[in-house]
Short mmCIF file of C-alpha atoms in Angstrom, two decimals:
data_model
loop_
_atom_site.label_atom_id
_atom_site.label_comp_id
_atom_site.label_asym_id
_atom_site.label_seq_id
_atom_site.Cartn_x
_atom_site.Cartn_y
_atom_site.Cartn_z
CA UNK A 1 34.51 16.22 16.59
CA UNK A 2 31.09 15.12 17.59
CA UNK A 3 29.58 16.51 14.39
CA UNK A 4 31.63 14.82 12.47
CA UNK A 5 30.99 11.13 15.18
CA UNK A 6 26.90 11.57 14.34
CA UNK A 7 27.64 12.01 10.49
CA UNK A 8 30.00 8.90 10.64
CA UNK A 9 27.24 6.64 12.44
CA UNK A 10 24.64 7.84 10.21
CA UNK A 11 27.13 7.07 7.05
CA UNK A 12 26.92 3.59 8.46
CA UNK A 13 23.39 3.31 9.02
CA UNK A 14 22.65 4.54 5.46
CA UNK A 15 25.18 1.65 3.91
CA UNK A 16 23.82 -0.84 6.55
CA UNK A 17 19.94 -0.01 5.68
CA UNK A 18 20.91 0.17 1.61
CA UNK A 19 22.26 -3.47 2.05
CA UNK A 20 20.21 -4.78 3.91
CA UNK A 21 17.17 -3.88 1.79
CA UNK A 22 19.22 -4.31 -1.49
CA UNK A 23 20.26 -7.87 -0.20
CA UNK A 24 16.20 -8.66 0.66
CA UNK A 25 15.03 -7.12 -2.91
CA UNK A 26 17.37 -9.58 -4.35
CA UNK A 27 16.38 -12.36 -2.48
CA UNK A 28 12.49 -11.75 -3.30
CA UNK A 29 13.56 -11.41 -7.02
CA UNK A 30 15.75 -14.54 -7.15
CA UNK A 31 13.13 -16.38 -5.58
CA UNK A 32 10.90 -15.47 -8.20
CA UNK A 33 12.78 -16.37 -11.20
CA UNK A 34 13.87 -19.62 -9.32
CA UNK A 35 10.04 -20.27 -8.99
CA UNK A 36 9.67 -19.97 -12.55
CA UNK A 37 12.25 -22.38 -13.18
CA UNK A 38 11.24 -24.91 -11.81
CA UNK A 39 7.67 -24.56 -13.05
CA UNK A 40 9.22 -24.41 -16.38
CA UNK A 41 11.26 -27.56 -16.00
CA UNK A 42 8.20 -29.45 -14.40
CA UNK A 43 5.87 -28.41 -17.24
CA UNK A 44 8.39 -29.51 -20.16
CA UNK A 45 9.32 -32.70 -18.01
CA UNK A 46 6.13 -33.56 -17.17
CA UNK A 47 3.37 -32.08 -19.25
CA UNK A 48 1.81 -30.31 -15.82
CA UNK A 49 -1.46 -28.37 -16.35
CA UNK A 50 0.38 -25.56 -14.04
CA UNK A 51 0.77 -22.70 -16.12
CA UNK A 52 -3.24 -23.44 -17.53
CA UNK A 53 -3.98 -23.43 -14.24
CA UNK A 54 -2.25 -20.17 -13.08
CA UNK A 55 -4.16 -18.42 -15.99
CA UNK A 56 -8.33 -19.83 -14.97
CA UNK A 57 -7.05 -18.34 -11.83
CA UNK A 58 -6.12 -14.96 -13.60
CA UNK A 59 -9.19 -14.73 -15.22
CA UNK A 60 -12.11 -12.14 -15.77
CA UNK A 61 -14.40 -12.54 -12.83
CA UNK A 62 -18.05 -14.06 -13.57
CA UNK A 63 -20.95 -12.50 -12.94
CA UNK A 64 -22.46 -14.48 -10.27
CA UNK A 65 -23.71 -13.89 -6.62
CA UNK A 66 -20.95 -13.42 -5.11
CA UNK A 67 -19.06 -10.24 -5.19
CA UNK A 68 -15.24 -10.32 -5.64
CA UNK A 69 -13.06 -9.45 -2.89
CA UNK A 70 -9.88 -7.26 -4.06
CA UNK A 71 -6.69 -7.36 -2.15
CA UNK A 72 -4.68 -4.52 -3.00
CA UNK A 73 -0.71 -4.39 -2.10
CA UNK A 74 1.06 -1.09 -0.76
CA UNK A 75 4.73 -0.02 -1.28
CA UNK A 76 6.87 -1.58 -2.81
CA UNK A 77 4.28 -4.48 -3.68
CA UNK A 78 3.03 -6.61 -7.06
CA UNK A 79 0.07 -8.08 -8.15
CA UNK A 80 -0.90 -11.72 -9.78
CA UNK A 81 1.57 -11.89 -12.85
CA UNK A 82 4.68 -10.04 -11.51
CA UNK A 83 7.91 -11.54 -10.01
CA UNK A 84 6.45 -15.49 -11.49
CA UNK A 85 4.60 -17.53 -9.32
CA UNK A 86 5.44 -15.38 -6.03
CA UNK A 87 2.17 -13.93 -3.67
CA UNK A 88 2.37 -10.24 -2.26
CA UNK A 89 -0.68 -12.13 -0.33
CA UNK A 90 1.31 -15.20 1.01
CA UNK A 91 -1.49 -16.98 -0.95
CA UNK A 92 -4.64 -15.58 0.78
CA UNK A 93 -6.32 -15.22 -2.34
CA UNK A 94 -6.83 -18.95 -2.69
CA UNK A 95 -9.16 -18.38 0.32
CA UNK A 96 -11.68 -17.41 -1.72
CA UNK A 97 -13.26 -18.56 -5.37
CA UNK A 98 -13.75 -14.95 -6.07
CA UNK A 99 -10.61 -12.69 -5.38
CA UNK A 100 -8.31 -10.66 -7.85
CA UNK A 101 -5.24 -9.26 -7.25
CA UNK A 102 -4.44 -6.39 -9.57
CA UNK A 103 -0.91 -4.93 -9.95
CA UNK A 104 -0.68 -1.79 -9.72
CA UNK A 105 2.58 0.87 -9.46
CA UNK A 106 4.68 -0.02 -6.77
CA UNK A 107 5.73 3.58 -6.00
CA UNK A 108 3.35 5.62 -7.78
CA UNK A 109 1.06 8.13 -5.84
CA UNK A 110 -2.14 7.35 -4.22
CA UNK A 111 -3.85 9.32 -6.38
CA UNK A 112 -2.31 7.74 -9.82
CA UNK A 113 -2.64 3.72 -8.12
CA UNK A 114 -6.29 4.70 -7.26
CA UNK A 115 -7.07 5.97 -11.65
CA UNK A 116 -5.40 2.54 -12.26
CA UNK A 117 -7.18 0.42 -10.05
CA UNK A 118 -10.39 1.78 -11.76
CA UNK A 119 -9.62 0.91 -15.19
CA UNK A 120 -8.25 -2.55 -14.00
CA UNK A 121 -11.59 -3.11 -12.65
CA UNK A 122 -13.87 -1.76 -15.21
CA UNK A 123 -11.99 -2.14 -18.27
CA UNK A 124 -10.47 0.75 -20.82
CA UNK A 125 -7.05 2.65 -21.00
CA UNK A 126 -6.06 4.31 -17.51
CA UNK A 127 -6.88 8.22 -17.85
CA UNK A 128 -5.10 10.34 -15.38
CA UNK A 129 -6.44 13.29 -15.90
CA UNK A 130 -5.71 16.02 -18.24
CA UNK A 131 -5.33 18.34 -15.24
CA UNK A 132 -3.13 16.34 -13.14
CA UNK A 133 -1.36 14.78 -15.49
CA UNK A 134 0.10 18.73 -17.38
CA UNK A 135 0.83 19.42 -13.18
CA UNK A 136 3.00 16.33 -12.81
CA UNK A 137 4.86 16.26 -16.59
CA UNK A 138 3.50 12.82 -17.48
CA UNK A 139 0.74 11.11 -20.44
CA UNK A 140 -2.61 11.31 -20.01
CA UNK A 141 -3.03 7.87 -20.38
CA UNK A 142 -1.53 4.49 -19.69
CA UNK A 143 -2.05 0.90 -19.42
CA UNK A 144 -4.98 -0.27 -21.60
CA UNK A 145 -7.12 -3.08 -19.98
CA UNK A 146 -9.64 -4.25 -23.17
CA UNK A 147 -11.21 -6.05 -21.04
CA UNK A 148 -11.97 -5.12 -17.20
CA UNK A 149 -11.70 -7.64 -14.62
CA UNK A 150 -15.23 -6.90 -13.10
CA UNK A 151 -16.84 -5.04 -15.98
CA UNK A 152 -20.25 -5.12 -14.39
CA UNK A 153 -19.28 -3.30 -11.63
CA UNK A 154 -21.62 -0.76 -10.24
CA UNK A 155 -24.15 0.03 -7.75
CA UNK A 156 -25.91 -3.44 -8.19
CA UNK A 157 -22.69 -5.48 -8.26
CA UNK A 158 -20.28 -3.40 -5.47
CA UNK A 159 -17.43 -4.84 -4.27
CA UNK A 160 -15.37 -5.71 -1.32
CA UNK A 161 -11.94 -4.18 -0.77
CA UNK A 162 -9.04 -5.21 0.99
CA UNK A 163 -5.83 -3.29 1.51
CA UNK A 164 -2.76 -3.39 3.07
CA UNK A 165 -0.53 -0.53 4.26
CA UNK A 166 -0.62 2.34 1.35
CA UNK A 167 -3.11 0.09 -0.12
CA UNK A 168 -5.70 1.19 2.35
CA UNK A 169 -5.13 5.06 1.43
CA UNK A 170 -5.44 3.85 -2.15
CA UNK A 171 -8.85 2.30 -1.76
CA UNK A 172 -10.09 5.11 0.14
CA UNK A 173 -9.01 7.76 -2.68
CA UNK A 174 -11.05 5.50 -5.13
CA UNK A 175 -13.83 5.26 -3.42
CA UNK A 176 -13.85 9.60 -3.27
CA UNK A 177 -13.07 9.20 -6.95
CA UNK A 178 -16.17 7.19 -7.59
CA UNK A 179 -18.57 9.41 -5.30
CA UNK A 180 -17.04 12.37 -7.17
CA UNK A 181 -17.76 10.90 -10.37
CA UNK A 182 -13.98 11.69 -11.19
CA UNK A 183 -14.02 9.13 -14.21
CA UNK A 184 -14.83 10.47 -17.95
CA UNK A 185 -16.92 8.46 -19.67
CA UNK A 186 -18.05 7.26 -16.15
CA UNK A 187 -20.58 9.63 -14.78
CA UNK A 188 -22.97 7.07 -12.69
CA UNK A 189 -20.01 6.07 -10.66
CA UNK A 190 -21.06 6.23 -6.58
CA UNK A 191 -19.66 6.02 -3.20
CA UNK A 192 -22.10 2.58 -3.42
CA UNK A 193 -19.64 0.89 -5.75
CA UNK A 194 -17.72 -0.41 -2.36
CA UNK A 195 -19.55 -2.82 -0.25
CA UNK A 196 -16.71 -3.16 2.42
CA UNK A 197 -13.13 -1.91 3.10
CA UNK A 198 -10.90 -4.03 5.63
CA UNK A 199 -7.30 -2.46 6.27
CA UNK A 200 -4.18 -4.68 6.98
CA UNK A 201 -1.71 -2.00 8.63
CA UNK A 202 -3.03 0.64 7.10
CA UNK A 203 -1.11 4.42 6.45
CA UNK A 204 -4.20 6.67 6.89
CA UNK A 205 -2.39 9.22 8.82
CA UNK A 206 1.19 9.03 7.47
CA UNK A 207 4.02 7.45 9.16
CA UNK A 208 7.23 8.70 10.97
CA UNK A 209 9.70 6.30 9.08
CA UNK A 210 9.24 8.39 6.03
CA UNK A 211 11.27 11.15 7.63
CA UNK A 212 13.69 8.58 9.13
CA UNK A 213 14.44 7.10 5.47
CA UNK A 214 14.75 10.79 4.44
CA UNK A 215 11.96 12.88 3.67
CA UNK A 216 11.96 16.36 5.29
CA UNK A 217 9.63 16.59 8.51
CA UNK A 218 9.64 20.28 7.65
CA UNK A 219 7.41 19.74 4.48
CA UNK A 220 7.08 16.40 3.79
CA UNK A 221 7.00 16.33 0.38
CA UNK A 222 11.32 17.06 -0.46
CA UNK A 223 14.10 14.81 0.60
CA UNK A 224 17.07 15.17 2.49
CA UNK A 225 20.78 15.35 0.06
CA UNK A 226 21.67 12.40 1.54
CA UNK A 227 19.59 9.53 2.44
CA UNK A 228 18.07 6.17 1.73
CA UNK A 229 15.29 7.64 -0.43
CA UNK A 230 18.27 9.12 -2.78
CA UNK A 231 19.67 5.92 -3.19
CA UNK A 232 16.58 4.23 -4.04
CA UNK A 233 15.61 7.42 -6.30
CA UNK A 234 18.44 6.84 -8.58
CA UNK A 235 18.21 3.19 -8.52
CA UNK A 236 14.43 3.82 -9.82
CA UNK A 237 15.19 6.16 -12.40
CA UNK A 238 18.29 4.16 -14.01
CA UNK A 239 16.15 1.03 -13.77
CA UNK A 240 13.25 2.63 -15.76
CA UNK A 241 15.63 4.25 -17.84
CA UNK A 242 17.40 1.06 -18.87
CA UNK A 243 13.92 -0.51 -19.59
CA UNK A 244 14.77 -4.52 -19.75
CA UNK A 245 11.94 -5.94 -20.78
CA UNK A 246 12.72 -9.21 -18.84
CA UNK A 247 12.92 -7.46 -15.73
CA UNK A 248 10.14 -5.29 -16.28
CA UNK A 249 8.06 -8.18 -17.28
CA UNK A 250 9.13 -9.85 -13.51
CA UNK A 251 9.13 -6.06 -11.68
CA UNK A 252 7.49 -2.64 -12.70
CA UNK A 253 7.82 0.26 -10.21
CA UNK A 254 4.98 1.56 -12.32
CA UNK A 255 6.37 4.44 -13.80
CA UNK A 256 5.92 3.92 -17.72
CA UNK A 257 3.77 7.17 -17.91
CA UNK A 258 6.54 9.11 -17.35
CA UNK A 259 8.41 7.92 -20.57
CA UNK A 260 11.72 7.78 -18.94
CA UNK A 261 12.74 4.64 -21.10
CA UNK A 262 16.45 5.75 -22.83
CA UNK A 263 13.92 5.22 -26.46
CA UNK A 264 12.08 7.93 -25.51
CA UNK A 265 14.48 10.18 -23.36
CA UNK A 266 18.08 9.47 -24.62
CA UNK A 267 21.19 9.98 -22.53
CA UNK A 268 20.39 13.60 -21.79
CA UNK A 269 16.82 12.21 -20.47
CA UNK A 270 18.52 10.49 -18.01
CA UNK A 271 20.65 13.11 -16.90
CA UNK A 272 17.62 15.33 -16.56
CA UNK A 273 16.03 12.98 -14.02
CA UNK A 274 18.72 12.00 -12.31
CA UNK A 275 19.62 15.82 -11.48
CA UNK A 276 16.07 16.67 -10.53
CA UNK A 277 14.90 18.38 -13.37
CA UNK A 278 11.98 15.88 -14.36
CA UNK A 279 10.52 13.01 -13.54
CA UNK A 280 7.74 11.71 -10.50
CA UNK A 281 10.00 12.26 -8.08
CA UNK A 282 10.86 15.83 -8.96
CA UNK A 283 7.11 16.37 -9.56
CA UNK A 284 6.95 14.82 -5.95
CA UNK A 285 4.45 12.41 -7.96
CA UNK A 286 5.28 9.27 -6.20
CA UNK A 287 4.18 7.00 -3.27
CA UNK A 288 6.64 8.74 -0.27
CA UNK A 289 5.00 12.42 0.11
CA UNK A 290 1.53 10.69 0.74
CA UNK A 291 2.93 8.19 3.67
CA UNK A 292 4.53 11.45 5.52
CA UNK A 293 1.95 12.68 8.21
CA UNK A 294 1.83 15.79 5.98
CA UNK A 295 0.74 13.98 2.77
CA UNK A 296 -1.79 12.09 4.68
CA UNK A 297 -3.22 15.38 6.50
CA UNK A 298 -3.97 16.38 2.49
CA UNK A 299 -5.88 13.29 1.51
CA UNK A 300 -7.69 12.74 4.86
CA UNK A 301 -8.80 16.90 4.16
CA UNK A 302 -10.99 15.64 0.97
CA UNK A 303 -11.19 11.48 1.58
CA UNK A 304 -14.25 10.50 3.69
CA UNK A 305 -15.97 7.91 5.44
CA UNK A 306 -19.57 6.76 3.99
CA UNK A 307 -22.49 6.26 5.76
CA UNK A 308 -23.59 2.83 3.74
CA UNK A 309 -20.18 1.50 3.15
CA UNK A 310 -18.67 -1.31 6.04
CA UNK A 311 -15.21 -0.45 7.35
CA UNK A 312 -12.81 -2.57 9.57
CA UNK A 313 -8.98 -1.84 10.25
CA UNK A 314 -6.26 -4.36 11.68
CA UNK A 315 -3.46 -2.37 13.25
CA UNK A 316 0.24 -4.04 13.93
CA UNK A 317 2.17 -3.36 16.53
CA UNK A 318 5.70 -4.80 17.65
CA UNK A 319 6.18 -2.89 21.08
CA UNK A 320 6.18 -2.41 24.15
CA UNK A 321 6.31 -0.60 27.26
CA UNK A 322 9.00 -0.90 29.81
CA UNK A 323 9.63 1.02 32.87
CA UNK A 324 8.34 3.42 30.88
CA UNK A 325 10.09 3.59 28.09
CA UNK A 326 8.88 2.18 24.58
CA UNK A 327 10.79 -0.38 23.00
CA UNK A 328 10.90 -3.55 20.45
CA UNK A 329 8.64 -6.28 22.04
CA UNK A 330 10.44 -9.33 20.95
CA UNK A 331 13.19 -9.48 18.91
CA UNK A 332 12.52 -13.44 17.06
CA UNK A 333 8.82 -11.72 16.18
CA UNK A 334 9.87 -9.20 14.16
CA UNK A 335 11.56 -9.60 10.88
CA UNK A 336 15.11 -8.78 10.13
CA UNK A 337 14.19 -5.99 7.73
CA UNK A 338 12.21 -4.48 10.27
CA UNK A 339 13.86 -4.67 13.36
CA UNK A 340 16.16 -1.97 13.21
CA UNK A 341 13.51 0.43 12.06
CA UNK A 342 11.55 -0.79 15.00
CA UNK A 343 13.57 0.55 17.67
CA UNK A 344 14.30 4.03 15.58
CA UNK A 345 10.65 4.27 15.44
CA UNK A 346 10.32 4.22 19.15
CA UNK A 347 13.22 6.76 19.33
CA UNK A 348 11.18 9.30 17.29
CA UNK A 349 11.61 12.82 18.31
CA UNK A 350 10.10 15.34 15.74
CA UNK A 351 12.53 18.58 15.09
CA UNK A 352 12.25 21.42 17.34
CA UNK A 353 12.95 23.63 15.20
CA UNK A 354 10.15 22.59 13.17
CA UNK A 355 6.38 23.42 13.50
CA UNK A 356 4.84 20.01 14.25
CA UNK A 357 2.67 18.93 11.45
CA UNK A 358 -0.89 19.59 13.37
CA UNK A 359 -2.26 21.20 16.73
CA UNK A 360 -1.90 18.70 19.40
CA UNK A 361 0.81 16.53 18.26
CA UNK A 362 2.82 14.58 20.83
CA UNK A 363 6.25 12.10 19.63
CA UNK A 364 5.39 9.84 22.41
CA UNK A 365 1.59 8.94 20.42
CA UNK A 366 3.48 7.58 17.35
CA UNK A 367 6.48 5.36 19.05
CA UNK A 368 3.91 2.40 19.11
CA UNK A 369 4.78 0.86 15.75
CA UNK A 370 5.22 -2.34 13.66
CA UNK A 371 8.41 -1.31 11.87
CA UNK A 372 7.14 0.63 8.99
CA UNK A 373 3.77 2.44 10.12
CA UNK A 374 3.06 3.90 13.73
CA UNK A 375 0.04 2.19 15.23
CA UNK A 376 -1.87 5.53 15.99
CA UNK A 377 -2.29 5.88 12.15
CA UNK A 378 -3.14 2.50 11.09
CA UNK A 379 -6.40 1.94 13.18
CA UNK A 380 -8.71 4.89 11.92
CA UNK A 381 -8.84 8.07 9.80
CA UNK A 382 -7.95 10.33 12.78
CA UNK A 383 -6.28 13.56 10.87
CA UNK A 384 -6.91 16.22 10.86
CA UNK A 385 -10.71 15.43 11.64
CA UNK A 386 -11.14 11.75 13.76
CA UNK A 387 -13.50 10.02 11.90
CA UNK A 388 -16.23 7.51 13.93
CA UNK A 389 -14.69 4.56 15.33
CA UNK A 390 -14.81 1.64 17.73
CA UNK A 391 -12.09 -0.65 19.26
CA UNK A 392 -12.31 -4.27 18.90
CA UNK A 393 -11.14 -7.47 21.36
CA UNK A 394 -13.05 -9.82 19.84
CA UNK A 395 -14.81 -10.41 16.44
CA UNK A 396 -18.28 -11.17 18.35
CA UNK A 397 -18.11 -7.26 19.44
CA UNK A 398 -18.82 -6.01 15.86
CA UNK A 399 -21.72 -8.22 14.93
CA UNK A 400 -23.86 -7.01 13.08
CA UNK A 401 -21.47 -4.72 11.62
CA UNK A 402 -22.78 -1.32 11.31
CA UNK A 403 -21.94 0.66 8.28
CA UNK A 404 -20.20 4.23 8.22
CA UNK A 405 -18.07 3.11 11.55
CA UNK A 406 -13.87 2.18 11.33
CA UNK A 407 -14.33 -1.11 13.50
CA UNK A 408 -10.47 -1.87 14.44
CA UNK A 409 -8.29 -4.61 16.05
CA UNK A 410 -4.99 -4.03 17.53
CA UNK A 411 -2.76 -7.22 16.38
CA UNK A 412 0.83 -8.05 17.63
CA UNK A 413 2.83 -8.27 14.29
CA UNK A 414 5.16 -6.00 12.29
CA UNK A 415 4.06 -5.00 9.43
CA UNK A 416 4.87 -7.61 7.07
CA UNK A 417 2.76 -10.18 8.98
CA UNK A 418 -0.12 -10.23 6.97
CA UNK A 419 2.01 -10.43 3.40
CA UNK A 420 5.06 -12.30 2.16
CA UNK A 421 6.39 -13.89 5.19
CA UNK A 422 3.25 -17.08 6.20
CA UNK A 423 5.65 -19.45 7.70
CA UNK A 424 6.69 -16.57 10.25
CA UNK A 425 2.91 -15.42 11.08
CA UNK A 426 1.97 -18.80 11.51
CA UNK A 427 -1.52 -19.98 12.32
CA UNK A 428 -2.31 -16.35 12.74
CA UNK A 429 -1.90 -15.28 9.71
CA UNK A 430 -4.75 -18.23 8.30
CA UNK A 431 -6.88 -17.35 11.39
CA UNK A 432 -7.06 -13.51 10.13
CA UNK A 433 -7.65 -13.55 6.53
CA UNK A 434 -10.63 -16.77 7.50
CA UNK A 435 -12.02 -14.04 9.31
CA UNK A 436 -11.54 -11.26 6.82
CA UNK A 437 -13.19 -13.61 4.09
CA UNK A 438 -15.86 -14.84 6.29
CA UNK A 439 -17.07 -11.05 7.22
CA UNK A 440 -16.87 -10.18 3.37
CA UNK A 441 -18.87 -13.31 2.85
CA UNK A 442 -21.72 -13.34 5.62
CA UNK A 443 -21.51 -9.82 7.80
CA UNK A 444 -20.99 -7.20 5.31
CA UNK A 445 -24.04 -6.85 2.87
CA UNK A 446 -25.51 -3.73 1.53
CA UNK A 447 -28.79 -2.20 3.81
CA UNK A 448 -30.12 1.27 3.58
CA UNK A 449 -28.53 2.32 7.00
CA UNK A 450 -30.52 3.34 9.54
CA UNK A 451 -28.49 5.71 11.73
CA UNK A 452 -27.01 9.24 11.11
CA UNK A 453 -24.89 10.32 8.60
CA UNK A 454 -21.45 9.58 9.59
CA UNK A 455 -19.55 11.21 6.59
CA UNK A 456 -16.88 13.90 8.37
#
């Protein structure tokens, strides 16, 4: 009888978590075509300059003084050009003259965002890898860009990088790309190439929600039979398989490589996917088995930290301690997605049963959290080797910056504070990306360092 009470509360928390994010997805994608709409109806009513001006914005970055800053999204995220005239950014990239905005897979894998952002950078058609690419069952190749945003990029013209949540794991595996010279055709690639990195909530040692929306702690790379992360597999899969161009054009989960359109796979294609016979997620080639604290042990084992490059990490956290006990901090600061996932978050206990996922673990270091990422992980590369660091009060502490270092700040925010959601982050959310923009602009600039080597 009490077997069969858990399985009927967690029956309800899977519907109430599937609506609830179902209900937000089509709120964000209403929004956007509502957006469009009216921009539509004001251009043909009124002969605006809108849409002309939306595309100088969009365009190829000139080769001036100044290098561009790029804001890259995580999970679940777009770039300029998807869902119509809607910012992952909240519009932070009208902070600066110089800042692009690239869109790249919304659930792909690190490793397959990091090959994109590349070629969306330098220009060409996105080249996975022969190797990879036979491992995971997908082309080669994929979006051509014939002409790069920043085609000049290089040593001499390096450029500053800002990411938010898997978006900081993404920039890092690019910049290991580059100093591996991972890029045919590309061989003069260097660690250099990055000036700065900044992190907005970043997942550099996984996160303990990915086992609470179902992957399996004892792995972390398979999922549970039933979960949230089935529901949104199938959702993914019939989506891409359906391939409407006019919601592809607004949304793109990034998954075109894998061919699963029904013109290319036919009704038994889709059965073969949906079963778990092929596809990303059978070939465990998506975004999910890098955010558990497994997947991010494996990057952080071969991703490191580079003596000339300038690092600097915001970490969110909605909680709080009280008589000892962790809980939510304040309920009308946290959004309504995120609220509920707050509180399991603080609840985390990882399996007995199950060897924890590295020597020293404790639950009680990853209940801090901002809803989606535990605060231990988003400051600092700390697994399975801590790489150099300093904590942060106040922006005065960190000047002059010092390259090969993870400066970080400890914010009070969940984790959508510094995206989507402006009106609820309020003046902080300006007072943050001024500063961001401001460090890329005057405190970051390339010197031959002058203290030890840092790499781990």
């Amino acid at each position: 009888m009490f077997r069969l009470s858990i399985a009927a509360l967690q029956l309800v928390e899977l519907f109430t978590s599937s609506f609830v994010h179902l209900l937000y997805g089509f709120y964000i994608f209403s929004s956007a075509v509502a957006g469009d709409l009216s921009v539509a109806l004001n251009d043909f009513f009124f002969k605006s300059n809108i849409e002309a001006s939306i595309r100088d914005q969009n365009s190829v970055v000139s080769d001036n003084d100044l290098p561009p800053i790029v804001l890259v999204h995580g999970i679940f995220g777009f770039g300029k050009g998807r869902l119509g005239g809607l910012s992952y950014f909240a519009g932070a990239e009208k902070k600066d003259e110089k800042v692009l905005v690239p869109d790249l897979g919304s659930l792909t894998s690190i490793y397959d965002r990091a090959r994109e952002l590349f070629y969306y950078l330098k220009g060409g058609q996105v080249d996975y890898g022969e190797e990879h690419s036979k491992a995971c069952g997908h082309s080669q190749f994929g979006r051509i860009y014939e002409k790069g945003n920043y085609p000049q990029w290089d040593e001499e013209h390096p450029i500053h990088f800002v990411g938010h949540s898997a978006g900081a794991q993404v920039i890092r595996c690019l910049q290991q790309m580059l100093a591996d010279k991972a890029f045919k055709g590309h061989e003069n690639t260097s660690e250099n190439w990055v000036l700065s990195v900044t992190t907005l909530s970043g997942a550099f040692n996984g996160t303990t929600r990915a086992y609470l929306d179902g992957m399996h702690p004892n792995d972390g790379k398979s999922m549970k039979p039933i979960c949230l992360l089935q529901l949104l597999r199938l959702g993914v899969i019939i989506y891409d398989w359906m391939d409407i161009p006019i919601l592809k054009y607004y949304y793109n989960f990034g998954f075109d490589h894998y061919n699963m359109s029904w013109r290319k796979t036919g009704f038994w294609g889709l059965v073969d996917c949906l079963v778990g016979n092929s596809g990303p997620f059978a070939a465990g080639d998506w975004i999910l088995p890098d955010l558990t604290i497994q997947g991010a042990l494996r990057l952080n084992s071969r991703l490191k930290t580079f003596p000339s490059t300038y690092y600097f990490s915001y970490a969110t956290k909605r909680t709080r301690k009280f008589l000892g006990f962790t809980i939510p901090s304040n309920i009308r600061g946290i959004h309504p997605l995120l609220y509920i996932r707050v509180l399991q978050m603080t609840q985390w206990r990882h399996q007995p049963d199950v060897a924890p996922p590295f020597k020293g673990y404790r639950d009680e270091d990853w209940w801090d959290n901002d809803g989606a990422i535990n605060t231990i992980s988003m400051t600092h590369p700390r697994f399975p080797v801590e790489h150099p660091s300093r904590f942060v009060v106040e922006d005065s502490e960190c000047h002059p910056l010092q390259p090969g270092i993870w400066y970080y700040k400890i914010v009070e925010g969940d984790h959508i504070l510094f995206i989507v959601n402006r009106e609820r982050a309020g003046v902080q959310f300006d007072l943050i990306y001024d500063s961001i923009f401001e460090r890329c602009r005057k405190h970051a600039f390339r010197k031959i360092p002058t203290m030890p080597d840092h790499v781990q």
